mmCIF file of C-alpha atoms in Angstrom:
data_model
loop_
_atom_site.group_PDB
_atom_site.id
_atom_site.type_symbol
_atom_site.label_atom_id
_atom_site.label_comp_id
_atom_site.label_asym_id
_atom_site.label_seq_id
_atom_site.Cartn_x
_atom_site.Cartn_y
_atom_site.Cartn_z
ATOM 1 C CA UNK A 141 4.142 5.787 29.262
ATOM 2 C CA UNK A 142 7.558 4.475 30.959
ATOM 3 C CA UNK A 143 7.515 0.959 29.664
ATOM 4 C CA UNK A 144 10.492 1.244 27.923
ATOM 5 C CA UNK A 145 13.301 -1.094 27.318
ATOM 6 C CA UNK A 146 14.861 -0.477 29.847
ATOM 7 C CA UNK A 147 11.486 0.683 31.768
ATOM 8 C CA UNK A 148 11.739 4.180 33.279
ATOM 9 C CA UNK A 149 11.577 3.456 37.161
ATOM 10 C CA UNK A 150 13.105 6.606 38.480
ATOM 11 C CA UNK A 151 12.720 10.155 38.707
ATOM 12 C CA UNK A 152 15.720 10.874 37.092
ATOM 13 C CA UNK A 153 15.282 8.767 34.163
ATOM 14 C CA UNK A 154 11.456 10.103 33.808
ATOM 15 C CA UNK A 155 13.641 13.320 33.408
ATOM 16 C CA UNK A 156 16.313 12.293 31.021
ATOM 17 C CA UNK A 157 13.731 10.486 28.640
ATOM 18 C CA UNK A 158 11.376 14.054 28.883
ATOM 19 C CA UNK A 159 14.491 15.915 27.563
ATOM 20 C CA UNK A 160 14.949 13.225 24.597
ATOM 21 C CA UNK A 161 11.083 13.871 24.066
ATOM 22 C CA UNK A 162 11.894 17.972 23.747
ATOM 23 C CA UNK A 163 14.935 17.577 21.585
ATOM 24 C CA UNK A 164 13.039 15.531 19.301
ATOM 25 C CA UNK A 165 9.878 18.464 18.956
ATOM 26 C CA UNK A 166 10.347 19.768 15.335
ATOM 27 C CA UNK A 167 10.550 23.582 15.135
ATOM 28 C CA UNK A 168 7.365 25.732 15.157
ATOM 29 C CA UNK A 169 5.756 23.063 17.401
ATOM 30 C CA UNK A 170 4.790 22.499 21.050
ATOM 31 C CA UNK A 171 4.431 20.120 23.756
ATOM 32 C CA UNK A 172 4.210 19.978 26.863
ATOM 33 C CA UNK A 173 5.321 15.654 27.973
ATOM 34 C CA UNK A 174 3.580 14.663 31.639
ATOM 35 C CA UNK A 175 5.699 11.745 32.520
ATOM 36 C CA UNK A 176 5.059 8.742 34.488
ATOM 37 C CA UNK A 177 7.273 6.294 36.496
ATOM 38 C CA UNK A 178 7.002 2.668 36.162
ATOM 39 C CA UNK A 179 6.218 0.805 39.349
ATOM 40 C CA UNK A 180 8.186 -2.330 40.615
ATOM 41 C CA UNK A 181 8.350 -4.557 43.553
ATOM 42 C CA UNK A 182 10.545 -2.257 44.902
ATOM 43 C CA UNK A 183 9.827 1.180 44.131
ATOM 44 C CA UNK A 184 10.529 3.517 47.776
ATOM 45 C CA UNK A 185 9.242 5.890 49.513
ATOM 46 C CA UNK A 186 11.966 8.531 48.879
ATOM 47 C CA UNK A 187 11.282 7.707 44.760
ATOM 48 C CA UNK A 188 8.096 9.204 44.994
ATOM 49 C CA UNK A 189 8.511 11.620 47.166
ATOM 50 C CA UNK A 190 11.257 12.892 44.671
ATOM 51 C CA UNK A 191 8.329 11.887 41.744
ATOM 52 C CA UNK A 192 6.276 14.885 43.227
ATOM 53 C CA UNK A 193 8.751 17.425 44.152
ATOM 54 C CA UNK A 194 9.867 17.072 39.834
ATOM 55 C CA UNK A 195 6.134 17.073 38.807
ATOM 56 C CA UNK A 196 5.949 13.552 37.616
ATOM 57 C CA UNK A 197 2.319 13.241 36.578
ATOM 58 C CA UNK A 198 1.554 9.493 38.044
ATOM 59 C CA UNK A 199 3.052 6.068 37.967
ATOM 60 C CA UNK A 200 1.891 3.539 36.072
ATOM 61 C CA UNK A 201 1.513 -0.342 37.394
ATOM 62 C CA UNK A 202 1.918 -3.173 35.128
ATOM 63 C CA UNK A 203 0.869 -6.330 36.631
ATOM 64 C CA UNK A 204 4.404 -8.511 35.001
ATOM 65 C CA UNK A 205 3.720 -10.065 31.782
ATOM 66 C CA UNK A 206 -0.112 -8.303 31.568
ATOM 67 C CA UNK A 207 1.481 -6.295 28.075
ATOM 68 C CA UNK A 208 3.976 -5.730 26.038
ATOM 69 C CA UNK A 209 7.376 -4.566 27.755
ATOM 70 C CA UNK A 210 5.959 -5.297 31.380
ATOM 71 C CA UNK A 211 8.596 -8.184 32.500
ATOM 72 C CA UNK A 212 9.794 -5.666 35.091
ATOM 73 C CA UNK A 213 5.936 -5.020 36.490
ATOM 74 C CA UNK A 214 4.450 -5.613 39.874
ATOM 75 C CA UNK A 215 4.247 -9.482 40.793
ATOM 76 C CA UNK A 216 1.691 -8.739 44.085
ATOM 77 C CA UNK A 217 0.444 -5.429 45.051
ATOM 78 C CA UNK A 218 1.449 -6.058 48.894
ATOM 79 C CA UNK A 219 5.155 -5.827 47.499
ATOM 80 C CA UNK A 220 5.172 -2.017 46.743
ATOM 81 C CA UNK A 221 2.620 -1.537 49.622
ATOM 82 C CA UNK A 222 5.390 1.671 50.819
ATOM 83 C CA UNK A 223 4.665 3.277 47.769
ATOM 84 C CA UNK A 224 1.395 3.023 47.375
ATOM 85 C CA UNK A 225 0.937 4.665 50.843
ATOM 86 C CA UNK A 226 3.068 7.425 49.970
ATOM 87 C CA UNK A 227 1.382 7.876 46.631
ATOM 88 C CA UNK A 228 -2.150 8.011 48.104
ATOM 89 C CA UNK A 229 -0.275 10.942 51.192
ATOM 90 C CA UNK A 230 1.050 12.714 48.460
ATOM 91 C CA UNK A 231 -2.216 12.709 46.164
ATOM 92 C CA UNK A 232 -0.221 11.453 43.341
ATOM 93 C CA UNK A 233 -2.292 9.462 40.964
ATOM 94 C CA UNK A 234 -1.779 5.380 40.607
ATOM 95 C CA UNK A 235 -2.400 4.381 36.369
ATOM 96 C CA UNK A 236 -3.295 0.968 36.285
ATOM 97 C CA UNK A 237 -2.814 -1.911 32.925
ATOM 98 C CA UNK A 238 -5.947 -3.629 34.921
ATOM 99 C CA UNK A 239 -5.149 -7.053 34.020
ATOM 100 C CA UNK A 240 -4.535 -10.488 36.070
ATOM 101 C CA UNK A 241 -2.056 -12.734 34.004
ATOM 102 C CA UNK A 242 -2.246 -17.014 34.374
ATOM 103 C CA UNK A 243 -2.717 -19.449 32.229
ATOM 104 C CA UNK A 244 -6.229 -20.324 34.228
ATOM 105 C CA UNK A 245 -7.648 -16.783 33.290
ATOM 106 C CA UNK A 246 -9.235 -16.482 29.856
ATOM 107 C CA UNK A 247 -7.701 -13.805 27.845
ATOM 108 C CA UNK A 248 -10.866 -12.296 27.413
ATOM 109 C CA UNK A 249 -11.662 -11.967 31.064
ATOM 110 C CA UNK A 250 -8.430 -10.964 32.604
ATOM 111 C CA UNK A 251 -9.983 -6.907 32.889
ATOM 112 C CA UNK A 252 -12.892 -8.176 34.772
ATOM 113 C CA UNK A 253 -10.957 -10.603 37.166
ATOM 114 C CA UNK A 254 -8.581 -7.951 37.717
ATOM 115 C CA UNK A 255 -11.252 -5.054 39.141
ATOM 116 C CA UNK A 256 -12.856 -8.066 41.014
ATOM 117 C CA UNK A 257 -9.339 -9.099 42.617
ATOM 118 C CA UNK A 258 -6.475 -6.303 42.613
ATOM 119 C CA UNK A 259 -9.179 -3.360 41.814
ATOM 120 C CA UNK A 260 -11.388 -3.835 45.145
ATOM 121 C CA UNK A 261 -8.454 -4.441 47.050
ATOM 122 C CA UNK A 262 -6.356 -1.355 45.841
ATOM 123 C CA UNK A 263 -9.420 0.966 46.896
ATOM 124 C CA UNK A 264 -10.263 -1.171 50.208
ATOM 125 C CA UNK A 265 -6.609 -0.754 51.126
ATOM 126 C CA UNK A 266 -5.945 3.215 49.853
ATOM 127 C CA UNK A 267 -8.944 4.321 49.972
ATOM 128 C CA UNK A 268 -7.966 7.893 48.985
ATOM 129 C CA UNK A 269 -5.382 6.660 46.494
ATOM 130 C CA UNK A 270 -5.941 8.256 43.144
ATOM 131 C CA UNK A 271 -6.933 5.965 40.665
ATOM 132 C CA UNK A 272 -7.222 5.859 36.945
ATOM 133 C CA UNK A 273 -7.654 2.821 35.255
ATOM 134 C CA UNK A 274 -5.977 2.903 31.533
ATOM 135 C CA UNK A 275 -7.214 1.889 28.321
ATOM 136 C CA UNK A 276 -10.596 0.107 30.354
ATOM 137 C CA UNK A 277 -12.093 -2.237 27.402
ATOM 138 C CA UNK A 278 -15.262 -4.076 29.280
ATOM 139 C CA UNK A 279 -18.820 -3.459 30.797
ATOM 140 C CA UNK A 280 -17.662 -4.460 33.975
ATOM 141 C CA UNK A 281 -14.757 -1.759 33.894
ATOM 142 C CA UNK A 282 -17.494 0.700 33.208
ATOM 143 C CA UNK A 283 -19.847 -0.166 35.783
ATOM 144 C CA UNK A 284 -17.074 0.038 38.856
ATOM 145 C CA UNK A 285 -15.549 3.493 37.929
ATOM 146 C CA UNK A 286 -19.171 4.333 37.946
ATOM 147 C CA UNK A 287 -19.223 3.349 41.076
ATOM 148 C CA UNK A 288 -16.140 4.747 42.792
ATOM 149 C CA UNK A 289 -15.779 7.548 44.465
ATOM 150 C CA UNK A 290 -14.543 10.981 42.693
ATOM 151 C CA UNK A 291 -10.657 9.659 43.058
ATOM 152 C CA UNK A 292 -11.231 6.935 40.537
ATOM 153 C CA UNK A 293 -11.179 7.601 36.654
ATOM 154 C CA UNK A 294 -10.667 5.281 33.313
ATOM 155 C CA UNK A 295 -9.711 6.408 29.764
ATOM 156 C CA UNK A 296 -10.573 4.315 26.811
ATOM 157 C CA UNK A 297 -8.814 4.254 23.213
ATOM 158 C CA UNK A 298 -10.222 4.930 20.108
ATOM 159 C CA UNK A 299 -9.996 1.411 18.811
ATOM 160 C CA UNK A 300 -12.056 0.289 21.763
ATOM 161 C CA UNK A 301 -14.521 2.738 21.282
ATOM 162 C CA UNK A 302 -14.697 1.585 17.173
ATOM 163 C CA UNK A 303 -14.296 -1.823 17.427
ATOM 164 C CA UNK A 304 -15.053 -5.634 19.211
ATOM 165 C CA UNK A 305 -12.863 -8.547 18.823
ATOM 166 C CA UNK A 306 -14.366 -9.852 15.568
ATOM 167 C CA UNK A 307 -11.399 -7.207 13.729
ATOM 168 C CA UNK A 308 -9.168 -9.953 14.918
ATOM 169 C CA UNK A 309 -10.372 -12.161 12.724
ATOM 170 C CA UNK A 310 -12.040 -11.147 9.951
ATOM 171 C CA UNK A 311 -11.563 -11.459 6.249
ATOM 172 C CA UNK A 312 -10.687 -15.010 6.766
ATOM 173 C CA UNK A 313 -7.653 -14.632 8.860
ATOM 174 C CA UNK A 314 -5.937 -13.162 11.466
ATOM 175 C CA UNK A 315 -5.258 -9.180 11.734
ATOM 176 C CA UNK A 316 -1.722 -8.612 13.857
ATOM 177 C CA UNK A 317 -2.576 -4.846 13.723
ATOM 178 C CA UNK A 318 -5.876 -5.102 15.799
ATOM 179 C CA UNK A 319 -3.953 -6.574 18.268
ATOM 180 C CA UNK A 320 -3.439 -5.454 21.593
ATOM 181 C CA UNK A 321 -3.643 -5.850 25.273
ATOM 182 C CA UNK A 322 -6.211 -5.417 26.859
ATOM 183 C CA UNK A 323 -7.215 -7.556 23.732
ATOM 184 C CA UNK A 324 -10.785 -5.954 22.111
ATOM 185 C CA UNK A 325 -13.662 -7.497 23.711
ATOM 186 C CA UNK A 326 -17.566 -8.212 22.699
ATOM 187 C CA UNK A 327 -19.765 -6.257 21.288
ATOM 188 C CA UNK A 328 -21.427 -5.512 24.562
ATOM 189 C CA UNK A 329 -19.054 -4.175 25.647
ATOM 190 C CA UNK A 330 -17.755 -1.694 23.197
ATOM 191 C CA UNK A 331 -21.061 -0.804 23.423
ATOM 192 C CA UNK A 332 -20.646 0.071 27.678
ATOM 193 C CA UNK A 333 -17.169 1.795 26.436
ATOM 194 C CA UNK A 334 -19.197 4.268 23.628
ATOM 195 C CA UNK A 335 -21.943 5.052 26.608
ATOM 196 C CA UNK A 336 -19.262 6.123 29.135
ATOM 197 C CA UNK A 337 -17.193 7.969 26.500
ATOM 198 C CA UNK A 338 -20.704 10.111 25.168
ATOM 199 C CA UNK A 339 -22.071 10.384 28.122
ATOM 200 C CA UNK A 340 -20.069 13.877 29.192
ATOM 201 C CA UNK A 341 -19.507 11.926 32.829
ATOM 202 C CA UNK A 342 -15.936 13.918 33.455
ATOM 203 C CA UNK A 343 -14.756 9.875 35.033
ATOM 204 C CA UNK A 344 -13.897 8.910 31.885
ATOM 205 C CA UNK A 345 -11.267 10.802 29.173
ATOM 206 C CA UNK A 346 -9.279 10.328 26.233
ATOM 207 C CA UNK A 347 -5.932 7.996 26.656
ATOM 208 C CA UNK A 348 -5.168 6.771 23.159
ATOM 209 C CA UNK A 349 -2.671 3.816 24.551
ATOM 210 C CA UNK A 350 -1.056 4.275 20.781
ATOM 211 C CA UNK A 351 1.525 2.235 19.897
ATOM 212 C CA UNK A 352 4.346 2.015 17.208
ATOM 213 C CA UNK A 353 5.461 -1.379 17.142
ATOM 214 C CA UNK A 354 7.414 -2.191 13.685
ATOM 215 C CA UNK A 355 6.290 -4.273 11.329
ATOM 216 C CA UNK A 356 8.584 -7.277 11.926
ATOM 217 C CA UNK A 357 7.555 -6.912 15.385
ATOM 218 C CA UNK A 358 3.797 -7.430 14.673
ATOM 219 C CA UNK A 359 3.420 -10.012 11.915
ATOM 220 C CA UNK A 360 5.480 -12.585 12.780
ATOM 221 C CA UNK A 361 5.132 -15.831 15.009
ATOM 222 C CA UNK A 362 4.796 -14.134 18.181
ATOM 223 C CA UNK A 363 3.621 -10.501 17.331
ATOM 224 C CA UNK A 364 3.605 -7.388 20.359
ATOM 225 C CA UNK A 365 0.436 -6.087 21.584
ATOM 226 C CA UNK A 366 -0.440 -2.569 20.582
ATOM 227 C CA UNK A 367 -2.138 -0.734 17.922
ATOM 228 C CA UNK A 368 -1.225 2.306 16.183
ATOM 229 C CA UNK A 369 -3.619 5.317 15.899
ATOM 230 C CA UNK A 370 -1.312 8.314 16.869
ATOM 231 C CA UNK A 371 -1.169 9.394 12.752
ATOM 232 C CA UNK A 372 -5.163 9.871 13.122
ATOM 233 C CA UNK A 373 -6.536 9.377 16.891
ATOM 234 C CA UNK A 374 -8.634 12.420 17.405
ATOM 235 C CA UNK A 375 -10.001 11.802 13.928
ATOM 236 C CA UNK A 376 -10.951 8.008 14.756
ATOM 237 C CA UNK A 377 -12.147 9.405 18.426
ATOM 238 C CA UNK A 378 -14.858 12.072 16.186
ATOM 239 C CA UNK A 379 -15.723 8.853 14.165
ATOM 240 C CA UNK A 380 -16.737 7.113 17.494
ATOM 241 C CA UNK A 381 -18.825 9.738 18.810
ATOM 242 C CA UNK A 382 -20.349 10.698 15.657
ATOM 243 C CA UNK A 383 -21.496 6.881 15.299
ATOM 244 C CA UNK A 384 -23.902 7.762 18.057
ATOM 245 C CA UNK A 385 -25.098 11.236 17.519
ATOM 246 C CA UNK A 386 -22.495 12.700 20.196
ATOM 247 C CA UNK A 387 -19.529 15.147 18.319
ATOM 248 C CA UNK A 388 -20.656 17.960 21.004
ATOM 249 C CA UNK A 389 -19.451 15.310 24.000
ATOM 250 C CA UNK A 390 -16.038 14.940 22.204
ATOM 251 C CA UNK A 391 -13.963 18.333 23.558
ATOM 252 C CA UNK A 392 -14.622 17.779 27.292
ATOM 253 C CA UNK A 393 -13.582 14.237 26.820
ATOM 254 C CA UNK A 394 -10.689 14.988 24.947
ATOM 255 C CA UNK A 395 -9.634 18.121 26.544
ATOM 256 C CA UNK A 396 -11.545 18.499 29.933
ATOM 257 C CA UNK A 397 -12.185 15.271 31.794
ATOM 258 C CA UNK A 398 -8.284 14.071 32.200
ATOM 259 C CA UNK A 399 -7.012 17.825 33.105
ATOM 260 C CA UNK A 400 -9.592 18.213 35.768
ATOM 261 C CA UNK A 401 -8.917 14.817 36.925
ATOM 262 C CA UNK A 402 -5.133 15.711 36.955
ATOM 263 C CA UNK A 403 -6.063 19.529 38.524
ATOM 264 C CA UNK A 404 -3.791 20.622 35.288
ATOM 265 C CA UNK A 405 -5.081 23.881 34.048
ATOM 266 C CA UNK A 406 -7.536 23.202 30.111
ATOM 267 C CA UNK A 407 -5.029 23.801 27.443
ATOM 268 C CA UNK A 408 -6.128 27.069 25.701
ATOM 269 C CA UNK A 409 -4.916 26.084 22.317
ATOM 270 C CA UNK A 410 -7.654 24.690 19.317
ATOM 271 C CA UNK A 411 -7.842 22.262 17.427
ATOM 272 C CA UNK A 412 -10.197 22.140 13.938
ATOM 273 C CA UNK A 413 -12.123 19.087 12.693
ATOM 274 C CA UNK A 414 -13.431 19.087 9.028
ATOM 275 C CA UNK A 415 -16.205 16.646 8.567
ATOM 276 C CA UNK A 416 -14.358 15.842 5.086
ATOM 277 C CA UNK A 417 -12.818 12.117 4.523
ATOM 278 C CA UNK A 418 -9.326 11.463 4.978
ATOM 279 C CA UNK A 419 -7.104 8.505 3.366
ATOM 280 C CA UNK A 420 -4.622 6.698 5.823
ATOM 281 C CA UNK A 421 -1.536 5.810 4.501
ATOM 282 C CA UNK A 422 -0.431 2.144 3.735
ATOM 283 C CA UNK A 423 2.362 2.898 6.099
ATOM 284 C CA UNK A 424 4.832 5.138 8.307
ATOM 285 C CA UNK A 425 8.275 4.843 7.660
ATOM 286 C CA UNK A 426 9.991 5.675 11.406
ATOM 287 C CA UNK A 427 12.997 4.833 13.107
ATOM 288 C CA UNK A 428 14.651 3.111 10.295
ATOM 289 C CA UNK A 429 11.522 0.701 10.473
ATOM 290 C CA UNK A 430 8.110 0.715 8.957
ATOM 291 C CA UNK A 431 4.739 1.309 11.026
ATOM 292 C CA UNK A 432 0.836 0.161 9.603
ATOM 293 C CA UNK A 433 -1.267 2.326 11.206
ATOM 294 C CA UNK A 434 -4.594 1.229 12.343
ATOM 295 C CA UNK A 435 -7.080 2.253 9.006
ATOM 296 C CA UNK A 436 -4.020 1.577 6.844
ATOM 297 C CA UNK A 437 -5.008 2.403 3.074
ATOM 298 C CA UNK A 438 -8.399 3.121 4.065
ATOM 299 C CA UNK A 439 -10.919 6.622 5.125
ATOM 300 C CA UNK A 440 -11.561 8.249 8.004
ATOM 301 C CA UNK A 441 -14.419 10.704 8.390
ATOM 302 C CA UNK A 442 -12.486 13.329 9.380
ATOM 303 C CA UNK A 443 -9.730 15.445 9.060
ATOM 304 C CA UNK A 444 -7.850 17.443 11.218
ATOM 305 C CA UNK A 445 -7.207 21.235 10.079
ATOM 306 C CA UNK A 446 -3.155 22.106 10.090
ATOM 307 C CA UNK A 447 -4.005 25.318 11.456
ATOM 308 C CA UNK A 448 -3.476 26.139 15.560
ATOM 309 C CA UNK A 449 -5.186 28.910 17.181
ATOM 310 C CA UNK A 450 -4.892 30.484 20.524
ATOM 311 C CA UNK A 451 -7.968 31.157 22.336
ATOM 312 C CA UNK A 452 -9.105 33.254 25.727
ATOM 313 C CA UNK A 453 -11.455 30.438 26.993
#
């Protein structure tokens, strides 16, 4: 994702940053980075046509202030109307942070006022715009990309999937590593987000929204949003499904659902889950800092096989 400090607004800095992604690949391992350009007020025309000719893989809009690092977002969707337009001509995809930001919204409801009031007026306006709506955390979510027509998609995280906003709170205080935005919701609706995940609809995919804020940069006075699962995410995904009788829906929503949507071609590479409990670390140290991963000190069902396989499927 390009919300970096500074945020990563053009084509040639979605490039630079890929390159500091492929230098940093230890050796024996691959990846492949699909990078995204952050959309501003005043992203142009010309900037995404150039997004397309380089292969940029979408551009994400942060509605300002909705997250952490999203200062630099969109302030009104008329303002990078241009873009938009040439997006939706150019069939490159729009990923939305669906939130409205105001003191008069209640955190908890700023997902559903968004598809309500930005959501239904992206799709009135472009209606052939692709659309995937990141990290979607509510019932209401659910029900409109349900709805939509085939050029609208959501992916939900794992913690979304494994837990409502009681984690926030319990054991008598607050919890600075459940936290993130969109904040967890009600049970009901985790509930919506584990029927759309199981439910082998290709409309909704895997899109972890991992991240590795420091330490001193959670538990402090004013913490970031964002919680870390990259150290065990497919793991905590297998947990979620198996909760509901559902491991044989997990590889097309891990591996299928987002390519398709994307028209990228399946990755033929495996991956091998052991039904055999795993122990998360306390911590990460990274960066000269120190990262508590989400499940810190405690199990996970699974565990993920350090063996890769190529395969003619």
């Amino acid at each position: 994702m390009p919300n970096l400090k500074p945020p990563v607004t053009t084509t040639d800095q979605a490039l630079a940053y890929k390159e500091r992604i492929l230098a940093a690949i230890p050796p024996g391992q691959s990846l492949e980075p699909l990078m995204t350009l952050y959309l501003t007020d005043t992203t142009t025309e010309g900037e995404i046509q150039k997004a397309v000719e380089a292969g940029i893989a979408g551009v994400k809009l942060y509605p300002a202030g909705a997250t952490t690092n999203s200062d630099s977002g969109v302030t009104a969707l008329e303002k990078p109307a241009k873009a938009l337009r040439k997006m939706e001509e150019l069939g490159l995809p729009l990923l939305i942070h669906g939130e409205v930001v105001g003191s008069d919204i209640d955190i908890f409801d700023r997902e559903a006022v968004f598809i309500a009031t930005r959501l239904e007026y992206l799709i009135q306006t472009y209606p052939r715009l692709r659309i995937v709506l990141e990290h979607c955390t509510t019932k209401e979510a659910v029900d409109f990309v349900k709805r939509a027509g085939p050029n609208v998609a959501a992916t939900i995280t794992a913690h979304h999937l494994l837990y409502n906003r009681n984690a926030l709170f319990a054991q008598g205080g607050i919890r600075p590593h459940f936290f993130c935005m969109p904040i967890l919701k009600a049970e009901m609706h985790r509930q919506a987000l584990i029927e759309a995940a199981t439910s082998g609809n290709p409309k909704f995919f895997l899109g972890t929204d991992s991240a590795p804020h420091s330490i001193e940069n959670k538990e402090c006075a004013c913490g970031c949003a964002g919680v870390f699962t990259a150290h065990a995410a497919i793991e905590l995904y297998a947990e979620a499904f198996q909760s509901v009788d559902q491991l044989k829906q997990l590889e097309a929503f891990a591996s299928f659902h987002g390519a398709d949507f994307y028209g990228l071609p399946r990755n033929q590479d495996t991956i091998t889950l052991l039904k055999k409990p795993c122990r998360i670390p306390h911590l990460y140290e990274y960066a000269g800092t120190t990262l508590i991963p989400l499940r810190a000190g405690e199990q996970v069902a699974f565990t993920l096989r350090d063996r890769w396989s190529s395969t003619s499927s």
